[in-house]
């Protein structure tokens, strides 16, 4: 389009800055990127947040990294002595350093760190980074899974055999839900495409239940808002389930037929009763239920998803004395044990433990049953806890009671466009996978899937346990602002033999690297997206996002960096000899969509897909498909947990640093400290963008007016937040919706914004605002290593 002497181009694409991937139109005037607007024709383009609208500021920010840099002074020197170098030298030094470490200490001595794809544009390149890591031979990816994604991606696998709410797993079918349950999740901040879909669902009459310590986002529009005490979510889930079971307000047929609820549990060992317990020729792989019609044991074969007698009726409840080869054994059904566990949390107990009124507990239970189907989503509010895994399990079991799994309007595994998996799982041996950090200590945790925690990384660097880590390849992960134990983290990164970091800006973490590589913003690079996750219409879309403008300076995309580095490492055969376009064609192969078609249709190409429901009931080789669990059922009771010394049912566990578990600390630190995402920023990013920083000039901590008055604090005062780990400063913001004993902080503060005179903050000292100085790695979830950013203890005082 030409207007007078001006040329205006409107380029379809999508904003890649967070997990929402909102459909957008980039406006380019005379070759300059000037605006990003929503694209309502796109399945995720109904709205655009402030971060997306600030995209031009990100592209043209004066402090962008534009050239490769080499450290010339020791890491202890306050001046790194950065020297500008060319890409050829940067890649050569990086490849040489990594090859040297692999030869001397093994490829597992190198950790790959990646910024979370939920809050960044790294999704463009994540599969290629994983491919490089595996081709190199390292099983160690630090991707903040213990903080963001453990519950959604992996913890629910122990119940359903699949994750819940991440690409390739069941997503909430908000368009058809009768009831929506958000737990520790505010889509207005975290996923705008979910927010617009939720608003539409409410308009058509869907009911809404929100669990959150703060009345924020959709909590103000919910039919029931449950203001849970941080870290007590497991008790709340069990309490709601207790009401549903007690009233008979649960899907009995679904629980009987598709969970392991009817299977019998031995009272002496806690193990599921098997056919081998009953007779010498019985199989240890077949389980036993109780036939309510015949009044005798009933063998269940998970391979066939079938009970031994046609017409049998497996009992859900009850206790039975079973004659085994070694004598009589008292057994109870799994569901009986679960119901007994839930009965320990009647509404009055939940009110005392969680701070949620008994009427609200009963109201939530009533809505979850009466307004089915239920679509639910849980986010990092329940993942950043010292009891995260069992919280997620408790919520998962509650959801099973609704019978909504993979039903229209529930959580549905939407179909996906066929595509080649390029993440390279086949490129690393089982032996190397077994060398993942943390696997011996937490065999059921993220390391099982090659995702390692920073606690494990820091220990391997500083203590060489279980083996030494000597190097790191970082893609945007600002570890020292995003993770706990900051000072130990700084010491660990300083001790690395070699560290290369790719990023847009020189962050406090990047400053400890030996080589720093400049990364192009998502608006300066091409990227392929196959499916947009949130709905069938979104899943059917394949889009090749084109660059809006050329990269500034010598910045390159993360994908280009990966392919170039792979070739320098002698791994080019696994990366199509550095040809990204050929790699895209390989990835697209099964889809039938060509690169040419995508380039001709910048708004994307839609591939017809058909959504099927209740796929677990579909027949495969004469048996229902079932679930990818040991019993082929939804596992209310987990023998896997039992075998590893963890409770097989998710009873409530108090936060390890809380008023009930640590009354000795609570006397000095009487307030419960939680935190939340900031609406203006993507975690530790974007505080240097003027339009965003003007709306949020200073770090804040929210507290109830009564708590503030008790401390002589007024709105806007600078206060000190202190925990057993450290101290920081923030401005007080009063929030009447908080429980008076709860305060809510913010993380990610470090960057200055000189254009408006907004200061930087010291990430390592008490006069700064680095929330993670307040949290340690001593009190973490024993299963996942999740860190309690959302439930700790603190004290607040007026700053001097």
mmCIF file of N, CA, C and O in Angstrom, residues 133-213:
data_model
loop_
_atom_site.group_PDB
_atom_site.id
_atom_site.type_symbol
_atom_site.label_atom_id
_atom_site.label_comp_id
_atom_site.label_asym_id
_atom_site.label_seq_id
_atom_site.Cartn_x
_atom_site.Cartn_y
_atom_site.Cartn_z
ATOM 1 N N UNK A 133 21.402 -30.667 21.487
ATOM 2 C CA UNK A 133 21.837 -31.208 22.772
ATOM 3 C C UNK A 133 21.991 -32.723 22.690
ATOM 4 O O UNK A 133 23.002 -33.297 23.134
ATOM 5 N N UNK A 134 20.999 -33.395 22.103
ATOM 6 C CA UNK A 134 21.040 -34.858 22.034
ATOM 7 C C UNK A 134 22.089 -35.348 21.052
ATOM 8 O O UNK A 134 22.767 -36.352 21.304
ATOM 9 N N UNK A 135 22.216 -34.654 19.927
ATOM 10 C CA UNK A 135 23.255 -35.051 18.969
ATOM 11 C C UNK A 135 24.640 -34.876 19.577
ATOM 12 O O UNK A 135 25.551 -35.685 19.328
ATOM 13 N N UNK A 136 24.810 -33.859 20.402
ATOM 14 C CA UNK A 136 26.083 -33.639 21.091
ATOM 15 C C UNK A 136 26.326 -34.719 22.138
ATOM 16 O O UNK A 136 27.474 -35.072 22.429
ATOM 17 N N UNK A 137 25.228 -35.245 22.718
ATOM 18 C CA UNK A 137 25.349 -36.325 23.696
ATOM 19 C C UNK A 137 25.031 -35.932 25.119
ATOM 20 O O UNK A 137 25.277 -36.710 26.045
ATOM 21 N N UNK A 138 24.465 -34.734 25.324
ATOM 22 C CA UNK A 138 24.140 -34.310 26.683
ATOM 23 C C UNK A 138 22.678 -34.614 26.998
ATOM 24 O O UNK A 138 21.795 -34.331 26.191
ATOM 25 N N UNK A 139 22.406 -35.154 28.194
ATOM 26 C CA UNK A 139 21.030 -35.391 28.616
ATOM 27 C C UNK A 139 20.502 -34.287 29.545
ATOM 28 O O UNK A 139 19.512 -34.501 30.242
ATOM 29 N N UNK A 140 21.192 -33.157 29.563
ATOM 30 C CA UNK A 140 20.922 -32.157 30.602
ATOM 31 C C UNK A 140 20.418 -30.844 30.009
ATOM 32 O O UNK A 140 21.192 -30.028 29.517
ATOM 33 N N UNK A 141 19.093 -30.663 30.082
ATOM 34 C CA UNK A 141 18.453 -29.440 29.609
ATOM 35 C C UNK A 141 17.867 -28.701 30.800
ATOM 36 O O UNK A 141 16.950 -29.206 31.461
ATOM 37 N N UNK A 142 18.385 -27.518 31.084
ATOM 38 C CA UNK A 142 17.826 -26.676 32.142
ATOM 39 C C UNK A 142 16.834 -25.723 31.494
ATOM 40 O O UNK A 142 17.209 -24.750 30.853
ATOM 41 N N UNK A 143 15.533 -26.030 31.652
ATOM 42 C CA UNK A 143 14.488 -25.271 30.971
ATOM 43 C C UNK A 143 13.420 -24.801 31.960
ATOM 44 O O UNK A 143 12.285 -24.538 31.580
ATOM 45 N N UNK A 144 13.777 -24.731 33.244
ATOM 46 C CA UNK A 144 12.870 -24.242 34.290
ATOM 47 C C UNK A 144 11.634 -25.120 34.436
ATOM 48 O O UNK A 144 10.601 -24.653 34.905
ATOM 49 N N UNK A 145 11.747 -26.404 34.059
ATOM 50 C CA UNK A 145 10.581 -27.283 34.160
ATOM 51 C C UNK A 145 10.082 -27.397 35.593
ATOM 52 O O UNK A 145 8.877 -27.540 35.833
ATOM 53 N N UNK A 146 10.981 -27.319 36.568
ATOM 54 C CA UNK A 146 10.564 -27.420 37.961
ATOM 55 C C UNK A 146 9.740 -26.223 38.413
ATOM 56 O O UNK A 146 9.048 -26.291 39.439
ATOM 57 N N UNK A 147 9.798 -25.122 37.649
ATOM 58 C CA UNK A 147 9.053 -23.918 37.992
ATOM 59 C C UNK A 147 7.845 -23.696 37.096
ATOM 60 O O UNK A 147 6.852 -23.104 37.513
ATOM 61 N N UNK A 148 7.940 -24.125 35.856
ATOM 62 C CA UNK A 148 6.885 -23.817 34.889
ATOM 63 C C UNK A 148 6.757 -24.979 33.921
ATOM 64 O O UNK A 148 7.554 -25.096 32.990
ATOM 65 N N UNK A 149 5.788 -25.858 34.177
ATOM 66 C CA UNK A 149 5.536 -26.949 33.261
ATOM 67 C C UNK A 149 5.557 -28.323 33.890
ATOM 68 O O UNK A 149 5.024 -29.272 33.304
ATOM 69 N N UNK A 150 6.169 -28.480 35.080
ATOM 70 C CA UNK A 150 6.244 -29.804 35.679
ATOM 71 C C UNK A 150 4.848 -30.406 35.847
ATOM 72 O O UNK A 150 4.601 -31.561 35.462
ATOM 73 N N UNK A 151 3.938 -29.640 36.409
ATOM 74 C CA UNK A 151 2.593 -30.165 36.639
ATOM 75 C C UNK A 151 1.877 -30.496 35.356
ATOM 76 O O UNK A 151 1.310 -31.586 35.187
ATOM 77 N N UNK A 152 1.901 -29.554 34.408
ATOM 78 C CA UNK A 152 1.184 -29.737 33.142
ATOM 79 C C UNK A 152 1.835 -30.809 32.269
ATOM 80 O O UNK A 152 1.144 -31.592 31.620
ATOM 81 N N UNK A 153 3.149 -30.831 32.231
ATOM 82 C CA UNK A 153 3.839 -31.683 31.277
ATOM 83 C C UNK A 153 4.046 -33.098 31.793
ATOM 84 O O UNK A 153 3.842 -34.068 31.058
ATOM 85 N N UNK A 154 4.439 -33.234 33.063
ATOM 86 C CA UNK A 154 4.881 -34.539 33.530
ATOM 87 C C UNK A 154 4.111 -35.079 34.733
ATOM 88 O O UNK A 154 3.819 -36.281 34.770
ATOM 89 N N UNK A 155 3.798 -34.282 35.735
ATOM 90 C CA UNK A 155 3.175 -34.829 36.945
ATOM 91 C C UNK A 155 1.849 -35.507 36.640
ATOM 92 O O UNK A 155 1.521 -36.545 37.234
ATOM 93 N N UNK A 156 1.078 -34.943 35.703
ATOM 94 C CA UNK A 156 -0.210 -35.568 35.383
ATOM 95 C C UNK A 156 -0.036 -36.895 34.645
ATOM 96 O O UNK A 156 -0.979 -37.684 34.569
ATOM 97 N N UNK A 157 1.152 -37.162 34.121
ATOM 98 C CA UNK A 157 1.374 -38.449 33.461
ATOM 99 C C UNK A 157 1.202 -39.608 34.428
ATOM 100 O O UNK A 157 0.828 -40.715 34.031
ATOM 101 N N UNK A 158 1.490 -39.363 35.701
ATOM 102 C CA UNK A 158 1.365 -40.441 36.671
ATOM 103 C C UNK A 158 -0.099 -40.753 36.975
ATOM 104 O O UNK A 158 -0.395 -41.772 37.606
ATOM 105 N N UNK A 159 -1.005 -39.899 36.551
ATOM 106 C CA UNK A 159 -2.432 -40.153 36.709
ATOM 107 C C UNK A 159 -3.072 -40.588 35.395
ATOM 108 O O UNK A 159 -3.752 -41.607 35.331
ATOM 109 N N UNK A 160 -2.833 -39.807 34.337
ATOM 110 C CA UNK A 160 -3.527 -40.024 33.061
ATOM 111 C C UNK A 160 -2.651 -40.676 31.985
ATOM 112 O O UNK A 160 -3.156 -40.998 30.908
ATOM 113 N N UNK A 161 -1.363 -40.804 32.229
ATOM 114 C CA UNK A 161 -0.478 -41.310 31.199
ATOM 115 C C UNK A 161 -0.125 -40.272 30.163
ATOM 116 O O UNK A 161 0.502 -40.578 29.148
ATOM 117 N N UNK A 162 -0.521 -39.036 30.401
ATOM 118 C CA UNK A 162 -0.243 -37.937 29.486
ATOM 119 C C UNK A 162 -0.185 -36.648 30.272
ATOM 120 O O UNK A 162 -0.712 -36.555 31.385
ATOM 121 N N UNK A 163 0.496 -35.655 29.705
ATOM 122 C CA UNK A 163 0.445 -34.332 30.292
ATOM 123 C C UNK A 163 -0.925 -33.721 30.086
ATOM 124 O O UNK A 163 -1.839 -34.327 29.514
ATOM 125 N N UNK A 164 -1.083 -32.487 30.547
ATOM 126 C CA UNK A 164 -2.376 -31.822 30.440
ATOM 127 C C UNK A 164 -2.139 -30.337 30.221
ATOM 128 O O UNK A 164 -1.679 -29.630 31.121
ATOM 129 N N UNK A 165 -2.419 -29.865 29.006
ATOM 130 C CA UNK A 165 -2.356 -28.434 28.779
ATOM 131 C C UNK A 165 -1.083 -27.937 28.141
ATOM 132 O O UNK A 165 -0.810 -26.739 28.163
ATOM 133 N N UNK A 166 -0.269 -28.837 27.577
ATOM 134 C CA UNK A 166 0.906 -28.434 26.821
ATOM 135 C C UNK A 166 0.768 -29.032 25.426
ATOM 136 O O UNK A 166 -0.024 -29.950 25.206
ATOM 137 N N UNK A 167 1.509 -28.505 24.442
ATOM 138 C CA UNK A 167 1.356 -29.011 23.077
ATOM 139 C C UNK A 167 1.450 -30.528 22.993
ATOM 140 O O UNK A 167 2.313 -31.158 23.592
ATOM 141 N N UNK A 168 0.494 -31.104 22.263
ATOM 142 C CA UNK A 168 0.461 -32.543 22.095
ATOM 143 C C UNK A 168 -0.232 -33.296 23.210
ATOM 144 O O UNK A 168 -0.215 -34.524 23.231
ATOM 145 N N UNK A 169 -0.853 -32.582 24.146
ATOM 146 C CA UNK A 169 -1.586 -33.212 25.244
ATOM 147 C C UNK A 169 -2.983 -32.590 25.316
ATOM 148 O O UNK A 169 -3.268 -31.595 24.654
ATOM 149 N N UNK A 170 -3.890 -33.182 26.103
ATOM 150 C CA UNK A 170 -5.242 -32.618 26.197
ATOM 151 C C UNK A 170 -5.240 -31.166 26.671
ATOM 152 O O UNK A 170 -4.546 -30.811 27.627
ATOM 153 N N UNK A 171 -6.027 -30.359 25.985
ATOM 154 C CA UNK A 171 -6.183 -28.946 26.307
ATOM 155 C C UNK A 171 -7.632 -28.685 26.723
ATOM 156 O O UNK A 171 -8.546 -29.405 26.305
ATOM 157 N N UNK A 172 -7.883 -27.642 27.523
ATOM 158 C CA UNK A 172 -9.264 -27.326 27.883
ATOM 159 C C UNK A 172 -10.063 -26.878 26.658
ATOM 160 O O UNK A 172 -9.652 -25.987 25.931
ATOM 161 N N UNK A 173 -11.181 -27.543 26.432
ATOM 162 C CA UNK A 173 -12.064 -27.209 25.311
ATOM 163 C C UNK A 173 -13.008 -26.096 25.761
ATOM 164 O O UNK A 173 -14.182 -26.319 26.052
ATOM 165 N N UNK A 174 -12.455 -24.891 25.811
ATOM 166 C CA UNK A 174 -13.193 -23.760 26.379
ATOM 167 C C UNK A 174 -14.410 -23.394 25.543
ATOM 168 O O UNK A 174 -15.397 -22.866 26.079
ATOM 169 N N UNK A 175 -14.373 -23.676 24.259
ATOM 170 C CA UNK A 175 -15.495 -23.314 23.389
ATOM 171 C C UNK A 175 -16.759 -24.103 23.722
ATOM 172 O O UNK A 175 -17.868 -23.642 23.445
ATOM 173 N N UNK A 176 -16.615 -25.288 24.316
ATOM 174 C CA UNK A 176 -17.765 -26.154 24.582
ATOM 175 C C UNK A 176 -17.959 -26.476 26.053
ATOM 176 O O UNK A 176 -18.861 -27.247 26.390
ATOM 177 N N UNK A 177 -17.135 -25.916 26.922
ATOM 178 C CA UNK A 177 -17.202 -26.255 28.349
ATOM 179 C C UNK A 177 -18.483 -25.736 28.975
ATOM 180 O O UNK A 177 -18.941 -24.624 28.691
ATOM 181 N N UNK A 178 -19.046 -26.550 29.870
ATOM 182 C CA UNK A 178 -20.144 -26.066 30.698
ATOM 183 C C UNK A 178 -19.630 -25.399 31.950
ATOM 184 O O UNK A 178 -20.281 -24.530 32.528
ATOM 185 N N UNK A 179 -18.450 -25.829 32.383
ATOM 186 C CA UNK A 179 -17.799 -25.256 33.558
ATOM 187 C C UNK A 179 -16.311 -25.173 33.284
ATOM 188 O O UNK A 179 -15.728 -26.089 32.682
ATOM 189 N N UNK A 180 -15.693 -24.089 33.698
ATOM 190 C CA UNK A 180 -14.248 -23.894 33.548
ATOM 191 C C UNK A 180 -13.649 -23.778 34.942
ATOM 192 O O UNK A 180 -14.133 -23.021 35.778
ATOM 193 N N UNK A 181 -12.601 -24.551 35.173
ATOM 194 C CA UNK A 181 -11.879 -24.516 36.447
ATOM 195 C C UNK A 181 -10.458 -24.050 36.182
ATOM 196 O O UNK A 181 -9.696 -24.728 35.486
ATOM 197 N N UNK A 182 -10.111 -22.882 36.701
ATOM 198 C CA UNK A 182 -8.742 -22.370 36.615
ATOM 199 C C UNK A 182 -8.121 -22.458 38.002
ATOM 200 O O UNK A 182 -8.660 -21.907 38.968
ATOM 201 N N UNK A 183 -6.976 -23.127 38.082
ATOM 202 C CA UNK A 183 -6.332 -23.346 39.382
ATOM 203 C C UNK A 183 -4.904 -22.805 39.308
ATOM 204 O O UNK A 183 -4.062 -23.336 38.601
ATOM 205 N N UNK A 184 -4.640 -21.714 40.039
ATOM 206 C CA UNK A 184 -3.320 -21.099 39.997
ATOM 207 C C UNK A 184 -2.983 -20.556 38.621
ATOM 208 O O UNK A 184 -1.814 -20.540 38.231
ATOM 209 N N UNK A 185 -3.994 -20.101 37.887
ATOM 210 C CA UNK A 185 -3.833 -19.713 36.488
ATOM 211 C C UNK A 185 -4.676 -18.481 36.210
ATOM 212 O O UNK A 185 -5.880 -18.474 36.473
ATOM 213 N N UNK A 186 -4.029 -17.455 35.685
ATOM 214 C CA UNK A 186 -4.720 -16.228 35.295
ATOM 215 C C UNK A 186 -4.454 -15.997 33.815
ATOM 216 O O UNK A 186 -3.439 -15.415 33.448
ATOM 217 N N UNK A 187 -5.331 -16.468 32.923
ATOM 218 C CA UNK A 187 -5.056 -16.354 31.484
ATOM 219 C C UNK A 187 -4.966 -14.927 30.997
ATOM 220 O O UNK A 187 -4.364 -14.678 29.949
ATOM 221 N N UNK A 188 -5.527 -13.983 31.725
ATOM 222 C CA UNK A 188 -5.413 -12.580 31.322
ATOM 223 C C UNK A 188 -3.954 -12.136 31.285
ATOM 224 O O UNK A 188 -3.590 -11.227 30.536
ATOM 225 N N UNK A 189 -3.117 -12.773 32.107
ATOM 226 C CA UNK A 189 -1.694 -12.459 32.126
ATOM 227 C C UNK A 189 -0.866 -13.500 31.388
ATOM 228 O O UNK A 189 0.167 -13.180 30.809
ATOM 229 N N UNK A 190 -1.304 -14.756 31.426
ATOM 230 C CA UNK A 190 -0.438 -15.845 30.976
ATOM 231 C C UNK A 190 -0.746 -16.348 29.570
ATOM 232 O O UNK A 190 0.148 -16.848 28.890
ATOM 233 N N UNK A 191 -1.996 -16.239 29.112
ATOM 234 C CA UNK A 191 -2.351 -16.788 27.797
ATOM 235 C C UNK A 191 -3.605 -16.067 27.308
ATOM 236 O O UNK A 191 -4.728 -16.492 27.575
ATOM 237 N N UNK A 192 -3.406 -14.992 26.583
ATOM 238 C CA UNK A 192 -4.511 -14.131 26.195
ATOM 239 C C UNK A 192 -5.535 -14.857 25.333
ATOM 240 O O UNK A 192 -6.732 -14.563 25.395
ATOM 241 N N UNK A 193 -5.096 -15.821 24.534
ATOM 242 C CA UNK A 193 -6.047 -16.575 23.718
ATOM 243 C C UNK A 193 -7.019 -17.350 24.604
ATOM 244 O O UNK A 193 -8.199 -17.514 24.253
ATOM 245 N N UNK A 194 -6.573 -17.835 25.756
ATOM 246 C CA UNK A 194 -7.475 -18.474 26.706
ATOM 247 C C UNK A 194 -8.396 -17.445 27.357
ATOM 248 O O UNK A 194 -9.556 -17.742 27.661
ATOM 249 N N UNK A 195 -7.887 -16.254 27.587
ATOM 250 C CA UNK A 195 -8.709 -15.218 28.216
ATOM 251 C C UNK A 195 -9.883 -14.829 27.316
ATOM 252 O O UNK A 195 -11.025 -14.703 27.784
ATOM 253 N N UNK A 196 -9.620 -14.630 26.033
ATOM 254 C CA UNK A 196 -10.712 -14.253 25.129
ATOM 255 C C UNK A 196 -11.706 -15.403 24.976
ATOM 256 O O UNK A 196 -12.922 -15.175 24.917
ATOM 257 N N UNK A 197 -11.212 -16.646 24.952
ATOM 258 C CA UNK A 197 -12.106 -17.799 24.859
ATOM 259 C C UNK A 197 -12.931 -17.957 26.126
ATOM 260 O O UNK A 197 -14.122 -18.327 26.075
ATOM 261 N N UNK A 198 -12.340 -17.663 27.275
ATOM 262 C CA UNK A 198 -13.070 -17.747 28.544
ATOM 263 C C UNK A 198 -14.163 -16.688 28.609
ATOM 264 O O UNK A 198 -15.290 -16.959 29.045
ATOM 265 N N UNK A 199 -13.840 -15.473 28.186
ATOM 266 C CA UNK A 199 -14.844 -14.413 28.176
ATOM 267 C C UNK A 199 -16.022 -14.796 27.288
ATOM 268 O O UNK A 199 -17.189 -14.578 27.648
ATOM 269 N N UNK A 200 -15.733 -15.392 26.138
ATOM 270 C CA UNK A 200 -16.810 -15.829 25.244
ATOM 271 C C UNK A 200 -17.629 -16.938 25.893
ATOM 272 O O UNK A 200 -18.866 -16.975 25.764
ATOM 273 N N UNK A 201 -16.975 -17.849 26.596
ATOM 274 C CA UNK A 201 -17.682 -18.943 27.262
ATOM 275 C C UNK A 201 -18.606 -18.419 28.353
ATOM 276 O O UNK A 201 -19.742 -18.891 28.502
ATOM 277 N N UNK A 202 -18.151 -17.445 29.106
ATOM 278 C CA UNK A 202 -18.989 -16.856 30.153
ATOM 279 C C UNK A 202 -20.209 -16.185 29.539
ATOM 280 O O UNK A 202 -21.332 -16.288 30.053
ATOM 281 N N UNK A 203 -20.007 -15.509 28.408
ATOM 282 C CA UNK A 203 -21.138 -14.840 27.746
ATOM 283 C C UNK A 203 -22.203 -15.846 27.300
ATOM 284 O O UNK A 203 -23.386 -15.537 27.314
ATOM 285 N N UNK A 204 -21.781 -17.036 26.914
ATOM 286 C CA UNK A 204 -22.780 -18.028 26.487
ATOM 287 C C UNK A 204 -23.316 -18.846 27.658
ATOM 288 O O UNK A 204 -24.140 -19.743 27.459
ATOM 289 N N UNK A 205 -22.851 -18.557 28.877
ATOM 290 C CA UNK A 205 -23.441 -19.177 30.053
ATOM 291 C C UNK A 205 -22.594 -20.188 30.789
ATOM 292 O O UNK A 205 -23.071 -20.816 31.740
ATOM 293 N N UNK A 206 -21.356 -20.378 30.406
ATOM 294 C CA UNK A 206 -20.500 -21.316 31.126
ATOM 295 C C UNK A 206 -20.251 -20.816 32.542
ATOM 296 O O UNK A 206 -20.136 -19.607 32.786
ATOM 297 N N UNK A 207 -20.137 -21.738 33.479
ATOM 298 C CA UNK A 207 -19.825 -21.397 34.865
ATOM 299 C C UNK A 207 -18.308 -21.376 35.034
ATOM 300 O O UNK A 207 -17.572 -22.005 34.275
ATOM 301 N N UNK A 208 -17.853 -20.655 36.055
ATOM 302 C CA UNK A 208 -16.413 -20.475 36.246
ATOM 303 C C UNK A 208 -16.054 -20.613 37.719
ATOM 304 O O UNK A 208 -16.651 -19.965 38.581
ATOM 305 N N UNK A 209 -15.055 -21.461 37.999
ATOM 306 C CA UNK A 209 -14.486 -21.611 39.337
ATOM 307 C C UNK A 209 -13.014 -21.250 39.235
ATOM 308 O O UNK A 209 -12.291 -21.793 38.385
ATOM 309 N N UNK A 210 -12.553 -20.336 40.085
ATOM 310 C CA UNK A 210 -11.164 -19.889 40.076
ATOM 311 C C UNK A 210 -10.560 -20.107 41.458
ATOM 312 O O UNK A 210 -11.145 -19.696 42.471
ATOM 313 N N UNK A 211 -9.388 -20.746 41.495
ATOM 314 C CA UNK A 211 -8.649 -20.942 42.737
ATOM 315 C C UNK A 211 -7.388 -20.095 42.658
ATOM 316 O O UNK A 211 -6.527 -20.321 41.803
ATOM 317 N N UNK A 212 -7.283 -19.115 43.535
ATOM 318 C CA UNK A 212 -6.152 -18.183 43.494
ATOM 319 C C UNK A 212 -6.118 -17.396 44.792
ATOM 320 O O UNK A 212 -7.168 -16.966 45.270
ATOM 321 N N UNK A 213 -4.944 -17.179 45.389
ATOM 322 C CA UNK A 213 -4.884 -16.347 46.605
ATOM 323 C C UNK A 213 -5.256 -14.889 46.361
ATOM 324 O O UNK A 213 -5.578 -14.178 47.312
#
